[in-house]
């Protein structure tokens, strides 16, 4: 893991002009609230995680960028990751969606 901040002394007061985070992997606690994240006091943030385990779902090549008030996140989720998180899935296909959204259509089997 690598975290860079400039000026670094401002991290003591939970503020920084620029923060860069690079991690090969990270596992998050499903109970962690985003409100606990101090990203609002960072002017520019560039975070990249090769594999992010977030509860039941695994994301690959996850990035989070912040410029002022704009926050953009991107990641890849494989069909195998979705099936591991929700084993009842039989098929899953992305369908047209608006910019920034994700819509999936599929079938599932439930056992009684």
Short mmCIF file of C-alpha atoms in Angstrom, two decimals:
data_model
loop_
_atom_site.label_atom_id
_atom_site.label_comp_id
_atom_site.label_asym_id
_atom_site.label_seq_id
_atom_site.Cartn_x
_atom_site.Cartn_y
_atom_site.Cartn_z
CA UNK A 1 0.00 0.00 0.00
CA UNK A 2 1.19 3.50 -0.78
CA UNK A 3 -0.40 6.76 0.39
CA UNK A 4 1.01 10.12 -0.63
CA UNK A 5 -0.36 13.47 0.47
CA UNK A 6 0.78 17.01 -0.16
CA UNK A 7 1.31 18.82 2.05
CA UNK A 8 1.57 15.73 4.30
CA UNK A 9 1.39 17.68 7.57
CA UNK A 10 -2.25 18.57 6.78
CA UNK A 11 -3.22 14.89 7.20
CA UNK A 12 -2.85 15.46 10.96
CA UNK A 13 -5.90 17.75 10.70
CA UNK A 14 -7.73 15.40 8.26
CA UNK A 15 -7.14 17.72 5.33
CA UNK A 16 -4.88 17.56 2.27
CA UNK A 17 -4.69 19.32 -1.07
CA UNK A 18 -3.82 16.07 -2.88
CA UNK A 19 -3.91 12.40 -1.87
CA UNK A 20 -2.74 9.42 -3.97
CA UNK A 21 -3.53 5.86 -2.81
CA UNK A 22 -2.32 2.67 -4.54
CA UNK A 23 -3.14 -0.82 -3.23
CA UNK A 24 -2.85 -4.27 -4.75
CA UNK A 25 -5.87 -5.45 -2.73
CA UNK A 26 -8.25 -4.21 -0.04
CA UNK A 27 -11.09 -5.80 1.92
CA UNK A 28 -13.73 -3.47 3.33
CA UNK A 29 -15.96 -4.05 6.32
CA UNK A 30 -19.58 -4.22 5.06
CA UNK A 31 -20.65 -2.23 8.15
CA UNK A 32 -18.36 0.73 7.40
CA UNK A 33 -20.27 3.90 6.72
CA UNK A 34 -19.14 6.17 3.86
CA UNK A 35 -19.83 9.08 6.23
CA UNK A 36 -16.68 8.05 8.14
CA UNK A 37 -14.52 8.71 5.08
CA UNK A 38 -12.75 12.09 5.31
CA UNK A 39 -12.65 12.59 1.52
CA UNK A 40 -14.59 15.84 1.78
CA UNK A 41 -11.45 17.53 3.13
CA UNK A 42 -9.29 16.48 0.18
CA UNK A 43 -9.03 18.71 -2.86
CA UNK A 44 -7.75 16.03 -5.26
CA UNK A 45 -7.89 12.27 -4.67
CA UNK A 46 -6.59 9.48 -6.90
CA UNK A 47 -7.15 5.99 -5.45
CA UNK A 48 -6.57 2.70 -7.26
CA UNK A 49 -7.10 -0.84 -5.93
CA UNK A 50 -6.30 -3.93 -7.99
CA UNK A 51 -8.85 -6.12 -6.17
CA UNK A 52 -11.47 -4.68 -3.81
CA UNK A 53 -13.47 -7.14 -1.69
CA UNK A 54 -16.60 -5.33 -0.52
CA UNK A 55 -18.70 -7.76 1.46
CA UNK A 56 -20.06 -10.39 -0.92
CA UNK A 57 -18.88 -8.72 -4.14
CA UNK A 58 -15.36 -8.40 -5.55
CA UNK A 59 -14.38 -5.48 -7.80
CA UNK A 60 -11.31 -5.42 -10.06
CA UNK A 61 -9.20 -2.43 -11.11
CA UNK A 62 -11.27 -0.10 -8.91
CA UNK A 63 -10.53 3.61 -9.14
CA UNK A 64 -11.86 6.58 -7.23
CA UNK A 65 -11.12 10.14 -8.32
CA UNK A 66 -12.12 13.38 -6.66
CA UNK A 67 -11.68 16.85 -8.07
CA UNK A 68 -13.28 19.49 -5.87
CA UNK A 69 -16.87 18.34 -5.28
CA UNK A 70 -16.94 15.76 -8.13
CA UNK A 71 -16.38 12.12 -7.14
CA UNK A 72 -16.08 9.41 -9.82
CA UNK A 73 -15.68 5.69 -9.17
CA UNK A 74 -15.10 2.90 -11.68
CA UNK A 75 -14.50 -0.84 -11.41
CA UNK A 76 -14.91 -4.11 -13.25
CA UNK A 77 -17.15 -6.89 -11.94
CA UNK A 78 -17.02 -10.29 -13.63
CA UNK A 79 -19.97 -12.62 -14.14
CA UNK A 80 -18.17 -15.13 -11.91
CA UNK A 81 -17.97 -12.52 -9.12
CA UNK A 82 -21.70 -11.81 -9.47
CA UNK A 83 -22.55 -15.53 -9.36
CA UNK A 84 -20.36 -15.99 -6.27
CA UNK A 85 -22.21 -13.13 -4.56
CA UNK A 86 -25.64 -14.33 -5.70
CA UNK A 87 -25.50 -18.07 -6.55
CA UNK A 88 -29.11 -18.20 -7.80
CA UNK A 89 -28.15 -16.27 -10.96
CA UNK A 90 -28.40 -18.28 -14.17
CA UNK A 91 -27.80 -15.57 -16.73
CA UNK A 92 -26.95 -11.91 -16.62
CA UNK A 93 -26.67 -9.34 -19.41
CA UNK A 94 -25.99 -5.59 -19.25
CA UNK A 95 -28.69 -3.50 -20.93
CA UNK A 96 -28.70 0.08 -22.19
CA UNK A 97 -28.52 2.66 -19.42
CA UNK A 98 -27.96 6.35 -18.91
CA UNK A 99 -24.48 7.76 -18.36
CA UNK A 100 -22.98 6.67 -15.08
CA UNK A 101 -25.54 3.96 -14.38
CA UNK A 102 -25.52 0.19 -14.54
CA UNK A 103 -28.54 -1.99 -15.35
CA UNK A 104 -28.43 -5.76 -15.57
CA UNK A 105 -31.09 -8.13 -16.84
CA UNK A 106 -31.11 -11.84 -16.14
CA UNK A 107 -32.74 -14.92 -14.77
CA UNK A 108 -32.43 -16.64 -11.43
CA UNK A 109 -33.58 -19.90 -9.92
CA UNK A 110 -34.93 -20.10 -6.41
CA UNK A 111 -35.14 -23.34 -4.49
CA UNK A 112 -38.03 -23.80 -2.11
#
